Amino acid sequence: MKPRRGRPRILVIDDQSRTAEALGRLLASEVELVSVRSGGDSRSHARSWREAEPLLDGARPLDAVVLDVRFDLPDEELLPDQRPLGDDAGARRRRRERRDRQGIYILERLRRRQPDLPVLLTTAYDDIAFEEAALTLRADAFTYAVGEDEASSEGVVRALRRLLEERESPPRTGRFFWGSSAAMRELRRKVSALAPTPMPLLITGPTGTGKSLLARDVVHALSGRSGAFVAFDCATVPEGLLPAALFGTLRGAFTGAIVDRPGVFEAAAEGTLFLDEVENLTSDAQKMLLTAVNDGRIRRLGATADVPHSARLVAASNADLGRRAKDGSFRSDLLMRLNPSLALELPRLAERREDLPEMARSTAGAFFSDTRHRRAIAALVRASGGPEPPLTDEALALALSEDEARRSEAAVTFVVPRKAWAAMEKHPWPGNVRQFEMALADVLAAAVYAGGGASIDPSGRARIPLDARLLFDLLAGARAAESGAGPFSLERPRASTVAAFRRELEKAAMRALFREARGDFERMAEAMTGSSREARAVRLRFNKIGLSAREDR
Amino acid sequence: MLETKYHLLMADDPRRKAARRLQHDLGRYIRFAAPEELEADTEALRQRLTRDVLGTRSTPEGLVPAEAIFENWLAEEGRAFTDAAEVGMLRDLVRELGRLAARLPELGRAELEELDRLTRSIAGECRRLLRRIERGNDALRR
């Protein structure tokens, strides 16, 4: 977090005075509006890029810019070239267009000068082409997203408060870890802008990058929606049951439908419906989903009339949906409705290695926050002859080298040996964040519950080394899974009949492959059949024989 | 480069641009200072409506009232919207708004509340017009 030097400094760029007046009235004690001197006057808004540009280099940096879109200004003040346009029909058309999109031109200049300066675009335009242009230039937020009175001064104030809070936000939102790599900063900016809008969203990224967490802890949390977050894994429901699961059923719709049952669309009323692994929807289900998204209406199986739904759709996929649309296995019209040009793309962990140290500390922090682990750590320190450690957040730390451990002031410091950390930094992490967090949590748990104890220094501080060999084994296991080849061993199942033995053998094999693949069904399918296209069949079989992705990791 | 790229992204029909302009200049600012809950204090309500209705936009030449913004827009863009029910509705609403706004300093509570309702209706019609035009464009693109 950056140290705050008084109230945040906000520059309003708007040909109108009204936004600045409103901010001055409603946020007087919270922000400082930058003054603009023009002639003998002093105003709290810059009317044009010409007035705004010199203010970017003030002695104190700006904290945010509030920028309008349409500027009713003379030609000489209009970007891109601030020159007179004349008065023929062509000139009049160009003048209009420059006025209509002046905010975007200004945003482009701002980005050249200050790429990371948060910008709130105060627009009443709610369309995708506009957003694409604005997001290309990395606008941070749009005011229209605020609600019914989106264009009101209170709406601008709410959006600005949110933007300023976002600047100083912690590395995690809920359980979702952000980090500070350029890719994640960019994603954060995009999510802040898009989450409060009602539009359907697509989250893409390889398995283990945190798509579900992003949907639940960030997109839904920031959406301001009053309803529930309902997650639905499109890969786990057999084809024939998908329509009923999505849209619900009326009693008597089919044999066994003995009560009315709402589908997930209705369960997510006024909330967010998260469709995970959306590429696994059958073509019939894709068609039904398209109708639901297009018309805003659904029909329960057995019903004769549609009813409106109010769920906001967020879909996730680790497949290349563009390619799937080309080869015909995913409907291109459904893909377009998911706004693929605005997709929230989660990068591979290997593409954001600079986040690893912060991620390691954050993962350790989450591990330490568990009361059972804290008690076990205290018992371990006592058993090693140390004093009773305080069980506060500050008392427990993770050091990524022995040097760092020596400098640590924490009462208890877990130490990753330098070589082990170097190996972790180089590892390809095919299972991404999930794999990294699981590996580190496993090694921390091993140190607490099965390790060699703590060493206590003369001032009573405890140092607990993490087992480098275990860590190397975990990394090597991941590599073996990555190669998808080689033998794997199974525990001999116990059963009273041949049929039961066969069942248990299949379970053991599936469980072992699942663990090797670190929970990635595409990798598991590849290891089993040589093709990731069988992932859906593998997942269905996995669930059918009674295994659970959550419990069998 | 931006001009080309942005032009491609925003290359849409004049009706859409005109509807956006109306939403920006009138729909957005006619309730810009409105709080979420109607002001209990009558003078505060009058003061806000004076700003929103009679000083809807500010230019270097002075304040421009909502009625003038709409009339200017209608003169420049109205030909493209002869078939739009929303524009007919807006014309009626703005006329009624102008009638009340002319007596704003002496309006009683009930009439001020009526004026507030008119600003809400006008903002709603501007938004409806823009959304309908955008949906129409979407349908054409599909």
XYZ file of C-alpha atoms in Angstrom:
695
model
C 0.000 0.000 0.000
C 1.307 3.430 -0.875
C 1.617 5.896 1.992
C -1.141 8.465 1.749
C -0.137 12.092 1.667
C -3.408 13.730 2.603
C -6.592 13.612 0.577
C -6.475 11.972 -2.867
C -5.940 14.534 -5.663
C -8.526 14.267 -8.397
C -8.413 15.979 -11.772
C -11.796 16.419 -13.466
C -11.584 16.817 -17.245
C -14.994 17.894 -18.484
C -16.270 20.772 -20.594
C -19.108 21.035 -18.081
C -18.695 22.229 -14.522
C -21.393 19.972 -13.122
C -19.338 16.885 -12.305
C -16.681 18.932 -10.525
C -19.356 20.868 -8.654
C -20.970 17.619 -7.521
C -17.686 16.096 -6.398
C -16.836 19.310 -4.565
C -20.195 19.212 -2.817
C -20.425 15.507 -2.013
C -16.766 14.612 -1.458
C -15.362 17.869 -0.112
C -13.817 16.263 2.945
C -12.542 13.162 1.133
C -10.777 14.418 -1.990
C -8.952 17.453 -3.273
C -10.014 18.661 -6.708
C -7.150 20.082 -8.742
C -7.647 23.775 -9.528
C -7.332 25.098 -13.045
C -6.443 28.730 -13.673
C -7.798 30.137 -16.899
C -7.692 33.882 -17.583
C -8.451 35.419 -14.216
C -10.686 32.519 -13.165
C -10.019 29.487 -11.062
C -12.098 26.375 -11.731
C -12.094 22.869 -10.331
C -12.225 21.194 -13.743
C -10.143 21.277 -16.899
C -12.313 21.960 -19.924
C -10.020 20.389 -22.480
C -6.808 18.421 -22.995
C -5.009 21.751 -23.452
C -5.982 22.766 -19.916
C -5.454 19.309 -18.427
C -2.024 18.471 -19.837
C 0.081 20.877 -17.726
C -1.622 19.592 -14.568
C -0.269 16.078 -15.026
C 3.207 17.167 -13.977
C 2.317 18.912 -10.712
C 4.542 18.680 -7.647
C 2.100 16.214 -6.113
C 0.995 13.315 -8.262
C -2.636 12.798 -9.173
C -4.566 9.925 -7.623
C -7.283 9.672 -10.259
C -8.844 11.409 -13.220
C -12.581 11.788 -13.807
C -13.053 12.162 -17.538
C -16.141 13.003 -19.594
C -16.704 11.587 -23.082
C -18.469 14.260 -25.107
C -16.948 17.734 -25.186
C -18.777 20.642 -26.772
C -15.679 22.699 -27.586
C -14.410 24.874 -30.444
C -12.192 23.148 -33.031
C -9.014 24.705 -31.629
C -9.514 22.848 -28.357
C -10.415 19.475 -29.848
C -7.980 16.602 -30.190
C -6.494 15.032 -32.218
C -4.962 18.137 -33.863
C -6.611 21.200 -32.237
C -7.009 22.932 -35.608
C -9.955 24.699 -37.300
C -12.001 22.363 -39.474
C -13.870 24.781 -41.733
C -17.603 24.817 -42.357
C -18.472 22.451 -45.205
C -20.523 19.307 -44.642
C -17.430 17.120 -44.182
C -15.968 19.511 -41.635
C -19.228 19.592 -39.701
C -19.312 15.793 -39.611
C -15.699 15.604 -38.407
C -16.377 18.250 -35.765
C -19.314 16.262 -34.412
C -17.337 13.071 -34.319
C -14.423 14.730 -32.541
C -16.786 16.194 -29.974
C -18.580 12.872 -29.470
C -15.378 10.911 -28.852
C -13.158 13.599 -27.365
C -12.926 11.727 -24.046
C -11.405 8.755 -25.807
C -8.786 10.939 -27.510
C -7.938 12.483 -24.149
C -7.736 9.051 -22.567
C -5.249 7.989 -25.217
C -3.022 11.011 -24.461
C -3.334 10.371 -20.741
C -2.232 6.779 -21.190
C 0.867 7.854 -23.102
C 1.816 10.166 -20.264
C 0.645 8.173 -17.240
C -0.097 4.543 -18.053
C -1.171 3.602 -14.526
C -3.207 6.628 -13.500
C -6.724 5.455 -12.594
C -9.341 6.970 -14.889
C -13.079 7.046 -14.293
C -14.912 7.592 -17.543
C -18.231 9.324 -16.864
C -20.307 8.100 -19.706
C -23.952 7.503 -20.295
C -23.201 5.218 -23.249
C -23.803 1.645 -22.472
C -22.583 -0.262 -25.493
C -19.907 -2.763 -26.194
C -18.100 -0.994 -29.024
C -17.587 1.974 -26.755
C -16.330 -0.242 -23.958
C -13.931 -2.009 -26.234
C -12.436 1.298 -27.266
C -12.251 2.495 -23.676
C -10.819 -0.751 -22.368
C -8.210 -0.778 -25.100
C -7.088 2.470 -23.534
C -7.508 1.008 -20.057
C -10.301 3.067 -18.572
C -10.779 1.885 -15.006
C -14.483 2.347 -14.509
C -17.643 3.493 -16.201
C -20.272 5.411 -14.310
C -23.247 4.007 -16.154
C -22.706 0.749 -14.348
C -23.758 2.150 -11.013
C -27.481 1.544 -11.231
C -30.785 3.033 -12.281
C -29.643 6.606 -11.713
C -26.287 5.819 -13.259
C -25.862 9.279 -14.645
C -26.420 11.032 -11.334
C -23.818 12.873 -9.328
C -24.192 10.312 -6.526
C -23.401 7.628 -9.063
C -20.173 9.406 -10.002
C -19.261 9.714 -6.330
C -19.877 6.013 -5.705
C -17.797 5.028 -8.716
C -14.938 7.324 -7.693
C -14.929 6.019 -4.121
C -14.790 2.477 -5.460
C -11.927 3.362 -7.773
C -9.899 4.959 -4.982
C -10.537 2.014 -2.663
C -9.474 -0.342 -5.414
C -6.106 1.426 -5.698
C -5.233 0.526 -2.153
C -6.851 -2.833 -2.017
C -5.151 -5.877 -0.479
C -3.470 -8.567 -2.579
C -6.468 -10.868 -2.186
C -10.129 -10.235 -2.858
C -11.823 -12.960 -0.855
C -9.715 -16.001 -1.683
C -8.673 -14.728 -5.092
C -5.015 -13.701 -5.225
C -4.122 -10.736 -7.427
C -0.423 -10.086 -7.101
C 1.190 -7.105 -8.747
C 2.378 -8.412 -12.121
C 1.476 -6.277 -15.122
C -0.921 -8.951 -16.410
C -2.837 -9.055 -13.139
C -2.905 -5.270 -12.744
C -4.437 -5.101 -16.183
C -6.953 -7.798 -15.296
C -7.863 -5.980 -12.093
C -8.528 -2.813 -14.017
C -10.706 -4.685 -16.474
C -12.651 -6.529 -13.783
C -13.330 -3.315 -11.862
C -14.809 -1.797 -14.978
C -16.860 -4.780 -16.101
C -17.999 -6.477 -12.891
C -20.672 -3.903 -12.012
C -22.214 -4.039 -15.504
C -25.107 -6.395 -16.274
C -23.467 -7.863 -19.374
C -22.613 -11.576 -19.678
C -18.933 -12.228 -19.152
C -16.468 -14.909 -20.134
C -13.517 -15.908 -17.963
C -10.760 -17.809 -19.712
C -7.513 -19.343 -18.560
C -5.830 -22.671 -18.016
C -6.967 -24.949 -15.238
C -5.944 -23.920 -11.733
C -5.621 -20.211 -12.483
C -8.607 -19.287 -10.315
C -11.508 -18.804 -12.707
C -14.156 -19.879 -10.168
C -12.661 -17.717 -7.421
C -12.506 -14.738 -9.761
C -16.169 -15.241 -10.642
C -17.369 -15.666 -7.061
C -15.084 -13.529 -4.920
C -14.514 -10.710 -7.369
C -17.022 -10.434 -10.236
C -20.070 -11.362 -8.145
C -18.839 -9.453 -5.088
C -18.280 -6.275 -7.121
C -21.477 -6.648 -9.118
C -23.593 -5.156 -6.349
C -26.273 -7.745 -7.133
C -28.554 -8.771 -4.292
C -29.093 -12.405 -5.318
C -26.952 -15.464 -4.754
C -23.865 -16.678 -6.577
C -24.774 -20.034 -8.089
C -22.025 -22.157 -9.623
C -22.839 -24.863 -12.123
C -20.227 -27.182 -13.575
C -21.346 -27.995 -17.098
C -19.071 -31.039 -17.236
C -20.527 -32.943 -14.314
C -24.159 -33.281 -15.355
C -25.111 -36.001 -17.843
C -26.304 -34.632 -21.187
C -29.919 -35.687 -20.727
C -30.261 -33.865 -17.420
C -28.662 -30.570 -18.477
C -31.844 -28.723 -19.569
C -33.634 -29.676 -16.353
C -30.661 -28.628 -14.238
C -30.349 -25.291 -16.021
C -33.981 -24.323 -16.450
C -35.907 -26.432 -13.907
C -38.871 -28.747 -14.285
C -42.585 -28.827 -13.589
C -44.141 -31.800 -11.834
C -44.986 -34.495 -14.377
C -42.615 -33.162 -17.056
C -41.057 -36.612 -17.222
C -41.128 -39.867 -15.295
C -39.723 -39.181 -11.871
C -40.434 -35.423 -11.889
C -42.670 -35.596 -8.853
C -42.259 -32.016 -7.653
C -41.694 -28.627 -9.285
C -37.963 -27.970 -9.249
C -36.270 -24.668 -10.115
C -33.148 -24.720 -12.266
C -29.944 -22.844 -11.598
C -31.149 -19.833 -13.595
C -33.946 -19.318 -11.101
C -31.709 -20.094 -8.136
C -29.463 -17.236 -9.284
C -32.309 -14.690 -9.536
C -30.929 -11.147 -9.095
C -27.536 -12.782 -8.601
C -24.841 -14.414 -10.693
C -25.035 -17.724 -12.530
C -21.541 -19.090 -13.056
C -21.284 -21.747 -15.754
C -17.936 -23.452 -15.337
C -16.388 -25.409 -18.225
C -19.056 -24.016 -20.531
C -17.409 -25.719 -23.520
C -18.890 -28.985 -22.252
C -22.488 -27.965 -22.890
C -24.181 -30.094 -25.495
C -25.417 -28.420 -28.656
C -29.029 -28.560 -27.421
C -28.078 -26.960 -24.121
C -26.051 -24.311 -25.962
C -29.107 -23.459 -28.019
C -31.315 -23.173 -24.944
C -28.712 -21.061 -23.198
C -28.492 -18.736 -26.189
C -32.262 -18.222 -26.107
C -32.136 -17.507 -22.379
C -29.364 -14.931 -22.812
C -30.891 -13.299 -25.882
C -34.467 -13.067 -24.653
C -33.892 -12.810 -20.914
C -36.491 -15.569 -20.529
C -36.432 -19.260 -19.634
C -38.925 -22.099 -19.726
C -39.028 -24.954 -17.227
C -39.346 -28.410 -18.746
C -43.031 -29.234 -19.009
C -44.111 -25.576 -18.808
C -46.101 -23.925 -21.569
C -44.898 -20.362 -21.040
C -41.584 -18.569 -20.637
C -40.766 -16.568 -17.537
C -38.242 -13.738 -17.304
C -35.001 -14.394 -15.464
C -32.762 -11.878 -13.748
C -29.528 -13.834 -13.377
C -26.301 -12.318 -14.681
C -24.362 -14.915 -16.630
C -20.653 -15.492 -16.131
C -19.129 -18.393 -18.047
C -15.672 -19.894 -17.755
C -13.636 -22.093 -20.021
C -10.111 -23.389 -20.318
C -10.686 -24.346 -23.941
C -10.051 -22.197 -26.984
C -13.690 -21.277 -27.637
C -12.763 -19.363 -30.782
C -11.319 -22.551 -32.248
C -14.288 -24.565 -31.011
C -16.616 -22.092 -32.703
C -14.661 -22.503 -35.941
C -14.783 -26.295 -35.857
C -18.485 -26.156 -35.001
C -18.367 -27.740 -31.553
C -19.385 -24.476 -29.840
C -22.039 -22.122 -31.179
C -20.458 -18.953 -32.500
C -23.603 -16.915 -31.734
C -23.478 -18.055 -28.106
C -19.794 -17.193 -27.964
C -20.545 -13.694 -29.266
C -23.159 -13.217 -26.551
C -20.484 -13.982 -23.974
C -18.571 -10.915 -25.203
C -15.302 -12.701 -26.020
C -13.581 -9.426 -26.882
C -14.004 -8.398 -23.245
C -13.033 -11.805 -21.821
C -11.240 -11.809 -18.481
C -8.107 -13.790 -19.267
C -6.239 -15.355 -16.390
C -2.576 -15.864 -17.247
C -0.606 -19.047 -16.554
C 1.356 -18.879 -13.331
C 4.544 -19.307 -15.369
C 3.727 -16.017 -17.107
C 3.602 -14.095 -13.825
C 6.540 -15.465 -11.875
C 7.142 -12.071 -10.290
C 4.012 -12.749 -8.222
C 5.427 -15.934 -6.669
C 7.015 -14.403 -3.524
C 3.857 -12.460 -2.647
C 1.727 -15.488 -3.489
C 3.872 -17.697 -1.230
C 3.484 -15.312 1.698
C -0.222 -14.930 1.048
C -0.680 -18.720 0.893
C 1.258 -19.083 4.129
C -0.905 -16.346 5.664
C -4.046 -18.284 4.722
C -2.509 -21.462 6.223
C -1.571 -19.638 9.447
C -5.055 -18.130 9.774
C -6.520 -21.593 10.434
C -6.933 -21.922 14.208
C -6.081 -25.641 14.196
C -2.781 -24.940 12.447
C -2.009 -22.114 14.897
C -2.553 -24.382 17.870
C -0.346 -27.055 16.306
C 2.405 -24.489 15.612
C 2.300 -23.313 19.239
C 2.511 -26.917 20.448
C 5.480 -27.555 18.130
C 7.355 -24.510 19.475
C 6.663 -25.542 23.082
C 7.814 -29.085 22.369
C 11.041 -27.685 20.898
C 11.764 -25.810 24.138
C 10.607 -22.386 22.985
C 8.352 -19.907 24.788
C 4.597 -19.860 24.131
C 4.348 -17.843 20.887
C 1.592 -15.256 20.441
C -0.918 -16.555 17.890
C -1.375 -13.336 15.956
C -0.904 -12.672 12.216
C 2.282 -10.695 12.879
C 3.811 -13.488 14.973
C 3.864 -15.987 12.084
C 5.905 -15.497 8.916
C 7.315 -17.267 5.898
C 10.905 -16.572 4.816
C 12.018 -17.492 1.308
C 15.670 -17.992 2.234
C 17.797 -18.576 5.310
C 19.059 -14.965 5.076
C 15.547 -13.644 5.124
C 14.761 -15.885 8.110
C 17.673 -14.422 10.073
C 16.275 -10.925 9.497
C 12.699 -11.901 10.404
C 11.306 -10.307 13.570
C 8.353 -12.718 13.761
C 8.056 -15.027 16.773
C 7.765 -18.045 14.466
C 9.285 -18.097 10.992
C 8.916 -20.950 8.522
C 11.942 -21.136 6.255
C 11.969 -22.283 2.637
C 15.565 -23.375 1.897
C 17.084 -21.112 -0.761
C 17.608 -23.966 -3.231
C 14.052 -25.136 -2.836
C 12.742 -21.645 -3.493
C 14.971 -21.337 -6.557
C 13.453 -24.594 -7.862
C 9.947 -23.287 -7.169
C 10.693 -20.099 -9.045
C 11.846 -22.052 -12.084
C 9.148 -24.703 -12.017
C 6.649 -24.552 -14.919
C 3.646 -25.002 -12.579
C 1.345 -26.673 -15.087
C -1.405 -26.739 -12.459
C -0.940 -23.005 -11.962
C -1.993 -21.162 -8.777
C -3.917 -24.122 -7.413
C -0.894 -26.389 -7.727
C 1.466 -23.816 -6.229
C -0.799 -23.167 -3.257
C -1.431 -26.859 -2.672
C 2.277 -27.714 -2.830
C 3.208 -24.978 -0.379
C 0.321 -25.793 1.968
C 1.329 -29.486 1.883
C 4.926 -28.642 2.806
C 3.814 -26.278 5.573
C 1.476 -28.937 6.956
C 4.271 -31.505 6.823
C 6.545 -29.155 8.786
C 3.880 -28.529 11.431
C 2.543 -32.053 11.853
C 5.403 -34.335 10.813
C 8.534 -32.194 10.732
C 11.688 -32.199 12.771
C 10.598 -29.432 15.146
C 11.746 -25.864 15.558
C 15.098 -24.324 16.382
C 14.914 -21.593 19.011
C 17.338 -18.666 18.848
C 18.697 -16.881 21.957
C 15.920 -14.291 21.865
C 13.270 -17.037 21.923
C 12.259 -16.770 18.257
C 11.425 -20.059 16.555
C 12.653 -21.092 13.093
C 10.910 -24.022 11.406
C 12.577 -25.323 8.215
C 10.421 -26.651 5.396
C 11.398 -30.034 3.998
C 13.232 -29.306 0.726
C 13.185 -32.979 -0.270
C 9.404 -33.171 0.061
C 9.112 -30.028 -2.015
C 11.384 -31.461 -4.725
C 9.277 -34.659 -4.687
C 6.101 -32.641 -5.181
C 7.655 -30.749 -8.074
C 8.967 -33.973 -9.615
C 5.503 -35.546 -9.256
C 4.026 -32.630 -11.115
C 6.597 -33.057 -13.868
C 5.726 -36.741 -14.218
C 2.072 -35.828 -14.471
C 2.978 -33.215 -17.035
C 4.672 -35.778 -19.226
C 1.543 -37.916 -18.980
C 3.585 -41.078 -19.364
C 5.291 -43.678 -17.240
C 4.031 -46.309 -14.840
C 1.823 -45.524 -11.899
C 1.330 -47.703 -8.862
C -1.950 -48.549 -7.165
C -2.808 -49.883 -3.762
C -4.302 -53.370 -4.060
C -8.064 -53.009 -3.595
C -9.886 -55.293 -1.161
C -13.166 -56.755 -2.331
C -15.319 -59.818 -1.793
C -16.313 -60.358 -5.425
C -14.601 -60.019 -8.763
C -17.044 -57.317 -9.806
C -16.369 -55.322 -6.640
C -12.609 -55.751 -7.145
C -12.909 -54.406 -10.663
C -14.913 -51.426 -9.434
C -12.424 -50.632 -6.687
C -9.513 -51.037 -9.107
C -11.050 -48.503 -11.468
C -11.628 -46.107 -8.592
C -8.033 -46.422 -7.416
C -6.706 -45.897 -10.933
C -8.899 -42.876 -11.559
C -7.967 -41.388 -8.207
C -4.253 -41.861 -8.880
C -4.484 -40.321 -12.353
C -6.568 -37.467 -11.009
C -3.913 -36.672 -8.404
C -1.124 -36.957 -10.946
C -2.971 -34.545 -13.216
C -3.491 -32.189 -10.275
C -7.219 -32.130 -10.808
C -7.074 -31.236 -14.499
C -9.482 -33.477 -16.437
C -8.039 -32.530 -19.817
C -4.590 -33.675 -18.686
C -6.129 -36.745 -17.135
C -7.907 -37.559 -20.397
C -4.647 -37.051 -22.249
C -2.857 -39.461 -19.912
C -5.630 -42.043 -20.311
C -6.511 -41.794 -23.986
C -3.892 -39.567 -25.579
C -6.500 -36.887 -26.279
C -7.812 -34.088 -24.124
C -11.081 -34.142 -26.076
C -12.187 -37.055 -23.906
C -12.100 -34.833 -20.802
C -15.853 -34.648 -20.526
C -16.255 -38.432 -20.697
C -13.485 -38.844 -18.109
C -15.142 -36.367 -15.796
C -18.534 -38.015 -16.097
C -17.017 -41.421 -15.395
C -15.071 -39.984 -12.464
C -18.263 -38.717 -10.877
C -20.307 -41.755 -11.796
C -18.034 -44.146 -9.899
C -18.437 -42.022 -6.791
C -15.257 -39.933 -6.783
C -15.328 -36.250 -5.986
C -13.023 -33.604 -7.434
C -13.151 -31.773 -4.121
C -12.389 -34.734 -1.836
C -10.007 -36.735 -3.982
C -7.342 -34.148 -4.643
C -3.896 5.467 -35.458
C -6.445 5.844 -32.699
C -8.745 7.760 -34.982
C -8.815 4.821 -37.382
C -9.122 2.139 -34.737
C -11.737 3.962 -32.750
C -13.579 4.912 -35.893
C -13.836 1.247 -36.811
C -15.141 0.329 -33.397
C -17.639 3.148 -33.314
C -18.587 3.022 -36.981
C -22.305 3.004 -36.491
C -25.314 4.776 -37.852
C -26.201 8.435 -37.350
C -29.339 7.578 -35.362
C -27.261 5.775 -32.781
C -24.848 8.669 -32.495
C -27.703 11.141 -32.204
C -29.422 9.058 -29.515
C -26.156 8.897 -27.582
C -25.778 12.653 -27.860
C -29.278 13.176 -26.435
C -28.596 10.728 -23.603
C -25.343 12.490 -22.801
C -26.540 16.093 -22.994
C -30.081 15.792 -21.676
C -30.788 12.338 -20.202
C -27.746 12.383 -18.020
C -27.761 15.962 -16.801
C -31.472 16.539 -16.251
C -31.271 14.536 -13.019
C -27.585 14.935 -12.379
C -27.945 16.467 -8.922
C -30.949 14.335 -7.894
C -30.412 12.434 -4.660
C -31.647 8.863 -4.310
C -34.445 9.986 -1.960
C -36.546 12.998 -2.914
C -35.578 16.044 -0.868
C -37.873 16.474 2.138
C -37.050 20.177 2.241
C -39.069 22.006 -0.403
C -36.493 24.759 -0.937
C -33.718 22.195 -1.410
C -35.909 20.475 -4.004
C -36.555 23.780 -5.764
C -32.851 24.630 -5.743
C -31.870 21.269 -7.238
C -34.559 21.431 -9.920
C -33.464 24.959 -10.803
C -29.935 23.669 -11.388
C -30.976 20.517 -13.239
C -33.768 21.999 -15.368
C -32.723 25.593 -15.980
C -28.932 25.054 -15.881
C -28.804 21.579 -17.372
C -25.566 22.263 -19.223
C -23.043 25.004 -18.768
C -21.139 26.567 -21.655
C -18.679 29.463 -21.682
C -21.646 31.574 -22.801
C -23.761 30.589 -19.814
C -26.242 28.004 -18.607
C -28.439 26.111 -21.075
C -31.877 24.885 -19.886
C -33.171 21.389 -20.630
C -35.869 22.675 -22.962
C -33.294 24.457 -25.157
C -31.038 21.398 -25.229
C -33.908 19.276 -26.486
C -35.072 21.857 -29.033
C -31.528 22.188 -30.418
C -31.204 18.436 -30.633
C -34.587 18.149 -32.331
C -33.635 20.802 -34.881
C -30.364 19.046 -35.696
C -31.325 15.395 -35.432
C -35.124 15.254 -35.391
C -35.455 14.295 -39.075
C -33.884 10.930 -38.382
C -36.443 10.127 -35.685
C -39.791 10.890 -37.251
C -40.869 7.301 -36.567
C -39.633 7.126 -32.959
C -42.431 7.068 -30.393
C -39.955 8.049 -27.697
C -39.210 11.343 -29.423
C -42.903 12.224 -29.630
C -43.209 11.365 -25.955
C -40.136 13.458 -25.167
C -41.577 16.420 -27.035
C -44.718 16.308 -24.870
C -42.757 15.814 -21.662
C -40.341 18.649 -22.416
C -43.220 20.973 -23.307
C -44.849 20.212 -19.947
C -41.488 20.624 -18.225
C -40.998 24.054 -19.857
C -44.461 25.159 -18.737
C -43.705 24.333 -15.104
C -40.085 25.500 -15.224
C -41.168 28.975 -16.323
C -42.830 29.381 -12.922
C -40.213 27.516 -10.913
C -39.638 30.171 -8.211
C -43.313 30.166 -7.279
C -44.181 26.456 -7.599
C -45.671 24.727 -4.571
C -44.520 21.356 -3.237
C -46.957 19.325 -5.354
C -45.916 21.048 -8.575
C -42.225 20.697 -7.723
C -42.768 16.988 -7.231
C -44.544 16.877 -10.585
C -41.539 18.605 -12.149
C -39.238 16.052 -10.525
C -41.369 13.244 -11.997
C -41.067 14.871 -15.411
C -37.267 14.949 -15.168
C -37.328 11.248 -14.291
C -39.594 10.474 -17.245
C -37.413 12.465 -19.622
C -34.245 10.722 -18.427
C -36.043 7.379 -18.822
C -37.230 8.153 -22.372
C -33.727 9.246 -23.434
C -32.334 5.971 -22.093
C -35.118 3.931 -23.692
C -34.533 5.577 -27.062
C -30.801 4.832 -26.931
C -31.328 1.233 -25.852
C -33.940 0.587 -28.528
C -31.712 2.008 -31.237
C -28.762 -0.036 -29.964
C -30.823 -3.209 -29.868
C -31.936 -2.488 -33.418
C -28.324 -2.149 -34.504
C -27.423 -5.379 -32.721
C -30.198 -7.180 -34.517
C -28.921 -5.872 -37.857
C -25.367 -6.973 -37.077
C -26.511 -10.467 -36.169
